[in-house]
Short mmCIF file of C-alpha atoms in Angstrom, two decimals:
data_model
loop_
_atom_site.label_atom_id
_atom_site.label_comp_id
_atom_site.label_asym_id
_atom_site.label_seq_id
_atom_site.Cartn_x
_atom_site.Cartn_y
_atom_site.Cartn_z
CA ASP A 1299 -11.98 140.83 149.92
CA LEU A 1300 -11.60 138.22 147.22
CA THR A 1301 -13.42 140.12 144.52
CA ALA A 1302 -12.35 142.82 142.11
CA GLU A 1303 -15.00 145.21 140.82
CA VAL A 1304 -14.67 146.42 137.24
CA GLY A 1305 -16.69 149.25 135.68
CA GLN A 1306 -17.34 152.71 137.05
CA GLY A 1307 -20.85 153.43 135.79
CA ASN A 1308 -24.10 151.53 136.07
CA LEU A 1309 -22.57 148.24 134.90
CA LYS A 1310 -20.14 146.41 137.12
CA LEU A 1311 -18.51 143.00 136.70
CA LEU A 1312 -17.20 141.23 139.78
CA TYR A 1313 -14.20 138.91 139.47
CA THR A 1314 -12.84 136.49 142.04
CA THR A 1315 -9.18 137.44 142.47
CA ASN A 1316 -8.03 134.04 143.72
CA GLU A 1317 -9.39 132.20 140.67
CA GLY A 1318 -9.34 135.16 138.26
CA LYS A 1319 -12.86 134.37 137.07
CA LEU A 1320 -15.95 136.41 136.34
CA ALA A 1321 -18.49 135.82 139.10
CA ARG A 1322 -21.32 138.40 138.98
CA TYR A 1323 -22.96 140.89 136.61
CA VAL A 1324 -24.58 143.93 138.26
CA ASN A 1325 -26.44 146.85 136.67
CA SER A 1326 -27.37 149.41 139.32
CA ARG A 1327 -29.73 151.31 136.98
CA SER A 1328 -31.83 148.43 135.71
CA LEU A 1329 -31.40 146.53 139.01
CA VAL A 1330 -30.24 143.40 137.18
CA GLU A 1331 -27.93 141.31 139.36
CA THR A 1332 -27.02 137.74 138.49
CA SER A 1333 -24.22 135.25 138.70
CA ALA A 1334 -22.27 135.06 135.44
CA GLN A 1335 -19.31 133.00 134.31
CA LEU A 1336 -17.24 133.22 131.15
CA THR A 1337 -15.34 130.01 130.41
CA TYR A 1338 -13.55 128.37 127.48
CA SER A 1339 -13.62 124.76 126.27
CA TYR A 1340 -12.87 122.79 123.14
CA TYR A 1341 -14.51 119.98 121.25
CA SER A 1342 -12.13 117.40 119.85
CA GLY A 1343 -12.94 116.61 116.24
CA TYR A 1344 -13.75 113.09 115.09
CA ASN A 1345 -10.85 111.59 113.16
CA GLY A 1346 -12.64 109.46 110.60
CA THR A 1347 -13.21 108.83 106.92
CA ASP A 1348 -16.16 109.06 104.57
CA ARG A 1349 -16.89 105.37 105.29
CA GLU A 1350 -16.36 105.11 109.01
CA ASN A 1351 -16.57 107.59 111.89
CA GLN A 1352 -17.37 110.64 109.72
CA ALA A 1353 -14.59 113.18 110.37
CA SER A 1354 -15.14 116.68 111.67
CA GLY A 1355 -14.11 119.15 108.97
CA ALA A 1356 -14.97 122.41 107.27
CA TYR A 1357 -18.58 121.38 106.53
CA ILE A 1358 -19.16 118.82 109.26
CA PHE A 1359 -19.12 119.65 112.96
CA ARG A 1360 -18.91 116.28 114.72
CA PRO A 1361 -17.46 116.63 118.20
CA ASN A 1362 -15.86 113.71 119.99
CA GLY A 1363 -15.93 114.94 123.59
CA THR A 1364 -15.78 118.29 125.37
CA PHE A 1365 -12.78 119.44 127.36
CA PRO A 1366 -12.72 122.51 129.61
CA ILE A 1367 -9.73 124.80 129.14
CA GLU A 1368 -8.26 125.59 132.53
CA SER A 1369 -5.45 128.04 132.99
CA GLU A 1370 -2.00 126.57 133.51
CA GLY A 1371 -0.49 127.55 136.85
CA GLN A 1372 -1.56 130.62 138.77
CA VAL A 1373 -4.25 132.77 137.27
CA SER A 1374 -3.05 136.22 136.43
CA LEU A 1375 -5.68 138.96 136.32
CA THR A 1376 -4.60 142.43 135.22
CA ILE A 1377 -7.08 145.27 135.64
CA MET A 1378 -6.60 148.69 134.07
CA ARG A 1379 -8.80 151.50 135.34
CA GLY A 1380 -9.25 155.02 134.06
CA PRO A 1381 -11.84 157.71 133.37
CA LEU A 1382 -13.07 156.25 130.05
CA VAL A 1383 -12.65 152.51 130.17
CA ASP A 1384 -11.88 149.69 132.58
CA GLU A 1385 -10.17 146.60 131.16
CA VAL A 1386 -9.50 143.12 132.48
CA HIS A 1387 -6.64 141.22 130.78
CA GLN A 1388 -6.23 137.46 131.09
CA GLN A 1389 -4.11 134.81 129.46
CA LEU A 1390 -5.65 131.42 130.11
CA ASN A 1391 -2.99 129.30 128.41
CA PRO A 1392 -0.39 129.77 125.66
CA TRP A 1393 -2.99 129.58 122.89
CA ILE A 1394 -6.00 131.35 124.48
CA TYR A 1395 -3.49 134.10 124.02
CA GLN A 1396 -5.26 137.12 125.39
CA VAL A 1397 -8.79 137.85 126.52
CA ILE A 1398 -9.66 141.46 127.30
CA THR A 1399 -13.00 142.39 128.84
CA ARG A 1400 -13.85 146.10 128.59
CA ILE A 1401 -16.51 148.33 130.06
CA TYR A 1402 -16.63 151.80 128.52
CA LYS A 1403 -17.91 154.84 130.40
CA GLY A 1404 -21.62 155.39 129.81
CA LYS A 1405 -22.15 151.97 128.19
CA GLU A 1406 -24.14 149.16 129.75
CA HIS A 1407 -22.59 146.21 127.93
CA ALA A 1408 -19.29 144.37 128.32
CA GLU A 1409 -17.01 143.97 125.30
CA VAL A 1410 -14.89 140.80 125.17
CA GLU A 1411 -11.91 140.74 122.79
CA PHE A 1412 -10.36 137.31 122.21
CA ASN A 1413 -7.05 136.32 120.61
CA ILE A 1414 -7.01 132.57 120.07
CA GLY A 1415 -4.43 130.44 118.37
CA PRO A 1416 -2.41 128.78 117.06
CA ILE A 1417 -4.48 125.82 118.24
CA PRO A 1418 -2.04 122.99 119.13
CA VAL A 1419 -2.57 119.75 117.19
CA ASP A 1420 0.65 117.95 118.15
CA ASP A 1421 -1.49 115.32 119.87
CA GLY A 1422 -3.08 114.43 116.54
CA VAL A 1423 -6.48 115.80 117.56
CA GLY A 1424 -8.26 118.65 115.77
CA LYS A 1425 -9.97 121.13 118.09
CA GLU A 1426 -12.89 123.54 117.95
CA ILE A 1427 -12.68 126.29 120.57
CA ILE A 1428 -15.82 127.59 122.26
CA THR A 1429 -16.70 130.10 124.95
CA LYS A 1430 -19.61 129.66 127.34
CA ILE A 1431 -21.47 132.47 129.08
CA THR A 1432 -23.28 130.89 132.02
CA THR A 1433 -25.99 132.40 134.23
CA ASP A 1434 -28.56 130.90 136.57
CA MET A 1435 -31.47 131.82 134.27
CA VAL A 1436 -34.17 129.17 133.76
CA THR A 1437 -34.70 129.14 130.00
CA ASN A 1438 -36.67 125.94 129.31
CA LYS A 1439 -34.54 124.69 126.39
CA THR A 1440 -35.39 127.84 124.40
CA PHE A 1441 -33.04 130.36 122.81
CA TYR A 1442 -33.16 132.85 119.95
CA THR A 1443 -30.69 133.37 117.09
CA ASP A 1444 -30.71 135.95 114.30
CA SER A 1445 -31.70 135.00 110.77
CA ASN A 1446 -28.74 136.22 108.72
CA GLY A 1447 -28.70 139.54 110.62
CA ARG A 1448 -32.46 140.05 110.56
CA ASP A 1449 -35.23 138.87 112.94
CA PHE A 1450 -34.38 136.65 115.86
CA ILE A 1451 -35.98 133.20 115.53
CA GLU A 1452 -36.98 130.94 118.40
CA ARG A 1453 -34.97 127.70 118.67
CA VAL A 1454 -35.85 124.86 121.01
CA ARG A 1455 -33.24 122.26 121.94
CA ASP A 1456 -33.81 118.84 120.37
CA TYR A 1457 -36.99 120.01 118.66
CA ARG A 1458 -38.13 121.20 115.22
CA GLU A 1459 -41.69 122.33 114.78
CA ASP A 1460 -41.84 121.01 111.18
CA TRP A 1461 -40.82 117.38 111.73
CA ASP A 1462 -40.18 114.72 114.33
CA LEU A 1463 -36.49 115.23 115.10
CA GLN A 1464 -34.31 112.26 116.04
CA VAL A 1465 -31.23 113.67 117.76
CA HIS A 1466 -28.05 111.72 117.07
CA GLN A 1467 -25.65 114.60 117.66
CA PRO A 1468 -26.74 116.45 120.82
CA VAL A 1469 -24.20 119.28 120.32
CA SER A 1470 -24.06 119.93 116.59
CA GLY A 1471 -27.76 119.00 116.18
CA ASN A 1472 -28.55 122.11 118.20
CA TYR A 1473 -25.98 124.46 116.67
CA TYR A 1474 -27.13 127.43 114.58
CA PRO A 1475 -25.34 130.03 112.46
CA ILE A 1476 -24.98 133.35 114.25
CA ASN A 1477 -24.25 136.49 112.26
CA LEU A 1478 -25.64 139.16 114.60
CA GLY A 1479 -26.36 137.54 117.96
CA VAL A 1480 -28.14 135.14 120.23
CA TYR A 1481 -30.24 135.64 123.35
CA ILE A 1482 -31.99 133.71 126.08
CA LYS A 1483 -34.68 134.87 128.54
CA ASP A 1484 -36.47 133.79 131.67
CA GLU A 1485 -39.36 135.34 133.60
CA SER A 1486 -37.45 138.45 134.64
CA THR A 1487 -34.30 138.95 132.55
CA GLU A 1488 -32.76 138.39 129.13
CA LEU A 1489 -29.11 137.73 128.29
CA SER A 1490 -28.01 138.99 124.85
CA VAL A 1491 -24.71 138.23 123.14
CA LEU A 1492 -23.86 140.06 119.88
CA VAL A 1493 -20.95 139.07 117.61
CA ASP A 1494 -18.70 140.89 115.12
CA ARG A 1495 -18.42 137.98 112.64
CA ALA A 1496 -20.20 134.84 111.49
CA VAL A 1497 -19.84 132.13 114.15
CA GLY A 1498 -21.69 129.03 115.27
CA GLY A 1499 -23.52 128.96 118.56
CA SER A 1500 -26.17 127.42 120.72
CA SER A 1501 -27.65 127.14 124.20
CA LEU A 1502 -26.98 123.53 125.13
CA VAL A 1503 -27.73 124.05 128.83
CA ASP A 1504 -30.44 126.24 130.34
CA GLY A 1505 -29.09 129.68 131.25
CA GLN A 1506 -26.02 129.26 129.05
CA ILE A 1507 -24.97 130.61 125.64
CA GLU A 1508 -21.99 129.21 123.76
CA LEU A 1509 -20.14 130.50 120.71
CA MET A 1510 -17.58 128.71 118.56
CA LEU A 1511 -14.63 131.06 118.10
CA HIS A 1512 -11.94 129.12 116.22
CA ARG A 1513 -11.45 125.69 114.57
CA ARG A 1514 -8.41 123.67 113.48
CA LEU A 1515 -9.06 120.17 112.16
CA LEU A 1516 -6.81 117.52 110.73
CA HIS A 1517 -9.06 115.53 108.41
CA ASP A 1518 -11.07 116.28 105.30
CA ASP A 1519 -14.75 115.68 106.00
CA SER A 1520 -15.28 114.24 102.49
CA ARG A 1521 -18.05 116.66 101.67
CA GLY A 1522 -16.40 118.44 98.77
CA VAL A 1523 -13.75 120.83 100.02
CA GLY A 1524 -11.04 118.18 99.57
CA GLU A 1525 -8.66 119.25 102.32
CA ALA A 1526 -8.52 119.58 106.09
CA LEU A 1527 -9.42 122.86 107.80
CA ASN A 1528 -5.83 123.34 108.89
CA GLU A 1529 -4.57 126.62 107.46
CA GLU A 1530 -1.13 127.87 108.46
CA VAL A 1531 0.81 131.10 108.19
CA CYS A 1532 4.54 130.93 107.52
CA VAL A 1533 7.28 133.39 108.41
CA LEU A 1534 10.79 132.58 107.18
CA ASP A 1535 9.69 129.00 106.42
CA LYS A 1536 8.44 128.53 109.98
CA CYS A 1537 4.74 127.72 109.86
CA ARG A 1538 2.07 127.74 112.52
CA GLY A 1539 -1.73 127.59 112.70
CA LEU A 1540 -3.85 130.67 112.37
CA THR A 1541 -4.57 133.08 115.20
CA VAL A 1542 -7.99 134.73 115.27
CA GLN A 1543 -8.97 137.98 116.90
CA GLY A 1544 -12.54 139.08 117.39
CA LYS A 1545 -15.05 140.57 119.75
CA PHE A 1546 -18.39 139.72 121.24
CA TYR A 1547 -20.62 141.85 123.43
CA ILE A 1548 -22.63 140.80 126.49
CA ARG A 1549 -25.59 142.55 128.09
CA ILE A 1550 -28.27 141.46 130.56
CA ASP A 1551 -31.52 143.44 130.64
CA PRO A 1552 -34.87 143.25 132.39
CA LEU A 1553 -37.23 141.13 130.30
CA GLY A 1554 -38.37 143.05 127.20
CA ASP A 1555 -35.65 145.72 127.32
CA GLY A 1556 -32.98 143.89 125.29
CA ALA A 1557 -34.48 144.18 121.79
CA LYS A 1558 -33.70 147.89 121.46
CA TRP A 1559 -30.02 147.34 122.29
CA ARG A 1560 -29.72 144.32 120.01
CA ARG A 1561 -31.15 146.24 117.08
CA LYS A 1562 -29.33 149.54 117.58
CA PHE A 1563 -25.96 148.31 118.78
CA GLY A 1564 -26.02 145.46 116.25
CA GLN A 1565 -26.06 148.08 113.49
CA GLU A 1566 -23.18 149.93 115.13
CA ILE A 1567 -21.01 146.78 115.30
CA TYR A 1568 -21.31 146.30 111.55
CA SER A 1569 -21.02 150.07 110.75
CA PRO A 1570 -18.01 151.11 112.81
CA LEU A 1571 -16.89 154.72 113.02
CA LEU A 1572 -14.39 155.29 110.21
CA LEU A 1573 -11.11 156.96 111.16
CA ALA A 1574 -8.86 158.93 108.83
CA PHE A 1575 -5.53 160.33 109.97
CA THR A 1576 -3.41 163.25 108.92
CA GLU A 1577 -0.97 165.55 110.69
CA GLN A 1578 -0.28 169.22 111.08
CA ASP A 1579 2.67 171.26 112.29
CA GLY A 1580 3.10 172.18 115.93
CA ASN A 1581 0.50 172.22 118.65
CA ASN A 1582 -1.80 174.78 117.07
CA TRP A 1583 -5.11 172.96 117.22
CA THR A 1584 -6.86 175.40 114.87
CA LEU B 773 -11.61 156.90 91.20
CA ASN B 774 -14.12 154.10 91.06
CA ILE B 775 -15.36 151.30 93.30
CA ASP B 776 -15.46 148.32 90.92
CA ALA B 777 -12.96 146.36 93.01
CA LEU B 778 -14.98 147.16 96.11
CA ALA B 779 -18.04 145.69 94.41
CA ASP B 780 -16.06 142.51 93.69
CA ALA B 781 -14.86 142.38 97.31
CA LEU B 782 -18.38 142.86 98.63
CA ALA B 783 -19.64 140.01 96.47
CA ILE B 784 -16.91 137.75 97.87
CA ALA B 785 -17.65 138.81 101.45
CA GLN B 786 -21.23 137.59 100.95
CA HIS B 787 -20.35 134.29 99.31
CA HIS B 788 -21.34 131.28 101.42
CA ASP B 789 -17.89 129.67 101.26
CA ALA B 790 -16.18 132.92 102.31
CA VAL B 791 -18.56 133.37 105.27
CA SER B 792 -18.36 129.80 106.55
CA GLY B 793 -14.74 128.96 105.67
CA THR B 794 -15.65 125.98 103.46
CA GLU B 795 -13.28 127.00 100.69
CA ARG B 796 -9.85 125.55 99.92
CA GLU B 797 -6.82 127.32 101.30
CA HIS B 798 -5.65 128.74 97.97
CA VAL B 799 -9.18 130.08 97.39
CA ALA B 800 -9.16 131.68 100.85
CA ALA B 801 -5.88 133.36 99.93
CA ASP B 802 -7.43 134.62 96.69
CA TYR B 803 -10.48 135.95 98.58
CA ALA B 804 -8.19 137.75 101.03
CA LYS B 805 -6.29 139.35 98.16
CA ARG B 806 -9.46 140.55 96.43
CA LEU B 807 -10.89 141.92 99.71
CA SER B 808 -7.64 143.79 100.21
CA ILE B 809 -7.74 145.24 96.68
CA GLY B 810 -11.34 146.38 97.29
CA TYR B 811 -10.37 147.95 100.60
CA ALA B 812 -7.44 149.83 99.06
CA GLU B 813 -9.70 151.26 96.36
CA ALA B 814 -12.37 152.25 98.88
CA GLU B 815 -9.72 153.88 101.04
CA LYS B 816 -8.85 156.27 98.21
CA VAL B 817 -12.51 157.16 97.63
CA VAL B 818 -13.05 157.76 101.35
CA ALA B 819 -9.92 159.92 101.61
CA SER B 820 -11.11 161.96 98.65
CA SER B 821 -14.63 162.36 100.08
CA LEU B 822 -13.39 163.30 103.53
CA ALA B 823 -10.99 165.85 102.07
CA LEU B 824 -13.93 167.56 100.38
CA LEU B 825 -16.14 167.34 103.45
CA VAL B 826 -13.57 168.60 105.92
CA ASP B 827 -12.84 171.78 104.00
CA SER B 828 -14.38 172.64 100.68
CA ARG B 829 -11.51 175.04 100.08
CA LEU B 830 -9.32 171.98 99.76
CA SER B 831 -11.00 171.13 96.49
CA SER B 832 -8.59 173.36 94.60
CA ARG B 833 -5.76 171.37 96.12
CA HIS B 834 -7.68 168.14 95.99
CA GLU B 835 -4.94 165.76 94.98
CA ASP B 836 -2.75 167.09 97.75
CA ALA B 837 -5.45 166.63 100.39
CA VAL B 838 -6.28 163.12 99.26
CA THR B 839 -2.73 161.95 99.67
CA LYS B 840 -2.60 163.37 103.19
CA PHE B 841 -5.44 161.28 104.61
CA GLN B 842 -4.42 157.81 105.73
CA GLN B 843 -6.35 154.98 107.33
CA CYS B 844 -5.22 152.24 109.68
CA PRO B 845 -6.62 148.90 108.48
CA LEU B 846 -4.29 147.05 110.89
CA LEU B 847 -5.56 148.64 114.11
CA ASN B 848 -6.58 145.10 115.15
CA ILE B 849 -2.90 144.25 115.59
CA SER B 850 -2.12 147.65 117.20
CA TYR B 851 -0.37 148.89 114.05
CA CYS B 852 -1.07 152.45 112.89
CA PRO B 853 1.98 154.27 111.44
CA PRO B 854 0.28 157.71 111.15
CA SER B 855 -0.74 157.86 114.82
CA GLU B 856 2.56 156.44 116.01
CA ALA B 857 4.76 158.73 113.95
CA ALA B 858 2.95 162.09 114.15
CA LEU B 859 3.48 162.69 117.85
CA SER B 860 7.07 161.52 117.93
CA ASN B 861 8.16 163.96 115.23
CA GLY B 862 6.65 166.97 117.02
CA LYS B 863 3.55 167.28 114.88
CA SER B 864 -0.08 167.09 115.91
CA LEU B 865 -2.23 164.19 114.84
CA VAL B 866 -5.54 165.09 113.20
CA ILE B 867 -8.24 162.40 113.31
CA VAL B 868 -11.41 162.69 111.27
CA VAL B 869 -14.16 160.40 112.58
CA TYR B 870 -16.98 159.58 110.13
CA ASN B 871 -20.32 158.08 111.23
CA PRO B 872 -22.04 156.08 108.47
CA LEU B 873 -25.27 155.63 110.45
CA GLY B 874 -28.32 157.90 110.62
CA TRP B 875 -28.10 158.67 114.33
CA LYS B 876 -25.71 160.56 116.58
CA ARG B 877 -23.06 158.36 118.19
CA GLU B 878 -21.08 158.92 121.36
CA GLU B 879 -18.31 156.38 121.72
CA ALA B 880 -14.71 156.04 122.76
CA ILE B 881 -12.14 155.45 120.03
CA ARG B 882 -8.63 154.04 120.47
CA VAL B 883 -5.41 154.69 118.60
CA PRO B 884 -1.87 153.47 119.36
CA VAL B 885 0.64 156.17 120.36
CA SER B 886 4.34 156.05 121.15
CA THR B 887 4.47 158.78 123.77
CA GLU B 888 2.78 159.76 127.00
CA GLY B 889 1.85 163.34 127.88
CA VAL B 890 -0.68 163.87 125.11
CA ILE B 891 -3.80 166.01 125.02
CA VAL B 892 -6.89 165.82 122.83
CA HIS B 893 -8.94 168.78 121.57
CA ASP B 894 -12.09 168.89 119.47
CA SER B 895 -12.47 171.22 116.49
CA ASP B 896 -13.70 174.03 118.80
CA GLY B 897 -10.51 173.78 120.83
CA LYS B 898 -12.25 172.20 123.81
CA GLU B 899 -10.17 169.66 125.69
CA ILE B 900 -11.55 166.12 125.48
CA GLU B 901 -11.27 163.55 128.24
CA SER B 902 -8.71 160.90 127.35
CA GLN B 903 -6.95 157.88 128.82
CA LEU B 904 -3.71 156.05 128.07
CA LEU B 905 -3.74 152.27 128.40
CA PRO B 906 -0.35 150.52 128.50
CA LEU B 907 0.07 148.08 125.66
CA SER B 908 0.29 144.56 127.08
CA ASN B 909 3.17 142.24 126.25
CA ALA B 910 0.66 139.92 124.58
CA SER B 911 -0.57 142.74 122.28
CA LEU B 912 3.03 143.75 121.44
CA SER B 913 3.87 140.16 120.60
CA ILE B 914 0.82 139.84 118.33
CA ARG B 915 1.73 143.13 116.61
CA ASN B 916 5.36 142.21 116.01
CA TYR B 917 4.61 138.72 114.72
CA HIS B 918 1.90 139.77 112.29
CA VAL B 919 3.66 142.85 110.95
CA LYS B 920 6.62 140.63 110.13
CA ALA B 921 4.42 137.86 108.73
CA TYR B 922 2.14 139.94 106.54
CA LEU B 923 4.14 143.09 105.75
CA GLY B 924 7.57 141.46 105.73
CA ARG B 925 9.19 144.17 107.81
CA SER B 926 9.90 145.18 111.37
CA PRO B 927 7.10 147.25 112.96
CA GLY B 928 9.52 150.16 113.49
CA GLU B 929 8.18 152.74 115.96
CA THR B 930 7.72 151.29 119.43
CA ILE B 931 4.26 152.06 120.65
CA LYS B 932 3.64 152.20 124.35
CA TYR B 933 -0.01 153.01 124.82
CA TRP B 934 -3.47 152.92 123.42
CA LEU B 935 -4.90 156.43 123.59
CA ALA B 936 -8.66 156.28 124.22
CA PHE B 937 -10.86 159.36 124.02
CA SER B 938 -14.56 160.18 123.78
CA VAL B 939 -15.98 161.22 120.43
CA SER B 940 -19.38 162.58 119.49
CA VAL B 941 -20.27 162.22 115.82
CA PRO B 942 -23.45 163.54 114.11
CA PRO B 943 -25.64 161.30 111.92
CA LEU B 944 -24.05 160.62 108.51
CA GLY B 945 -21.42 163.20 109.40
CA PHE B 946 -17.99 163.66 110.86
CA SER B 947 -16.10 165.23 113.74
CA THR B 948 -12.46 166.25 113.89
CA TYR B 949 -10.09 165.75 116.83
CA ILE B 950 -6.52 166.91 117.29
CA VAL B 951 -4.02 165.00 119.43
CA SER B 952 -0.89 166.85 120.47
CA THR B 953 1.92 166.41 122.97
CA ASP B 954 1.53 168.19 126.29
CA LYS B 955 3.72 167.38 129.27
CA ARG B 956 1.71 169.60 131.64
CA ALA B 957 -0.82 168.36 134.16
CA GLY B 958 -4.25 167.83 132.69
CA SER B 959 -3.10 165.72 129.81
CA SER B 960 -4.33 162.15 129.32
CA THR B 961 -4.78 160.05 132.42
CA ILE B 962 -2.56 156.99 132.50
CA SER B 963 -4.59 153.96 133.58
CA GLU B 964 -4.03 152.51 137.03
CA VAL B 965 -2.91 148.90 136.68
CA TYR B 966 -3.56 146.15 139.23
CA THR B 967 -2.36 142.59 138.86
CA SER B 968 -3.44 139.66 140.96
CA GLU B 969 -1.93 136.20 140.80
CA GLY B 970 -3.84 133.57 142.68
CA ASN B 971 -4.33 134.73 146.24
CA LYS B 972 -1.88 137.63 146.00
#
């Protein structure tokens, strides 16, 4: 009695209503059932110079601690149900402004739309916002990221097959560019996450995928750009940091079944249906 | 009509600084402007092409048809003047859906509307299943802020819902759907909304 079920077809997501959090992913057709959490955190950026404590900036990702983003006060979970789509709306805090998780009729993936920003920097700390999708899969330090939209390449945490890697930055040393998606697998299932834009991402913990969704930093990293990654938008001389909106897509398949979806749906993300509008008089549909 | 500005925009969209955000702010602003110019040019070419595809008889009145097709590049902030205005002034909204991929696609599309009691038909006159989703306060706030910030004006028409409906589009082809007002039963289903706060 403390769970809300979302999705009316084969795919269902179960949320705990007291905490307002995703708890389980169930596909009744493929018989995949696993625990799943979707959480948000931020890395605080190093505030340094080119001589001491290299700063985090546009080129350099140098986190100085990880902080989970918990909702402020009671968690509000709004669910909209209908014949075509079920939606879950959440606002985690004033600047994780809106997260909508959707399951469309006949589809076996969840779509997550995020609106993040303006990232607060009043405390003098730049922040890089990430989301983590966590399952109980046993993935042996291995994950796969696309190569500029083409083949997925195997990545192993803290390891490069071409040289003896000394890891000084356990987070950024394992980050990779993601243009299409990232996946992990164990002996029975694979978790795929596809994106609609270029982001950074990794799998820093077995069974977990993380994506970096937004960044706002206060110091130049002294690598050429010459200014901090701290863009603002101003309305009537009132300025604030940027807000980003984007989507990512989550699907869990039996082992070996995910490649078809990644390839086909990946093309559809980057080739959306094009809409053109016009009008006609009255209700005569002909 | 040509697509030179689109070629420039495409080149920028593939530049490493534009992809990774390692450009200066004034360069980012310049990129955004050039992408916008490319989009505006492509929009005209697409409107012209769709006008010819939808009805070859339109070719004699080509200029007229081209000006009638509009796109909604700001759907991400729930802003789409053609879909919001058409139904409130008693007209029907015609939506042409083009599929640029080489396989048939069955998806749901979403457009903002300012009225409830709407019905969707396909080009054969068959009623299509549809759903109205109330626009959240957060979405309205995002829409109002960004329309003011980027377009320098008030958003005008007050939209109330997202209208979602199923579309089926052939490979490298298009389908046409007509949205009209209909207060009778059988029109779009309004979503059921549940809210939980903590243990409530």
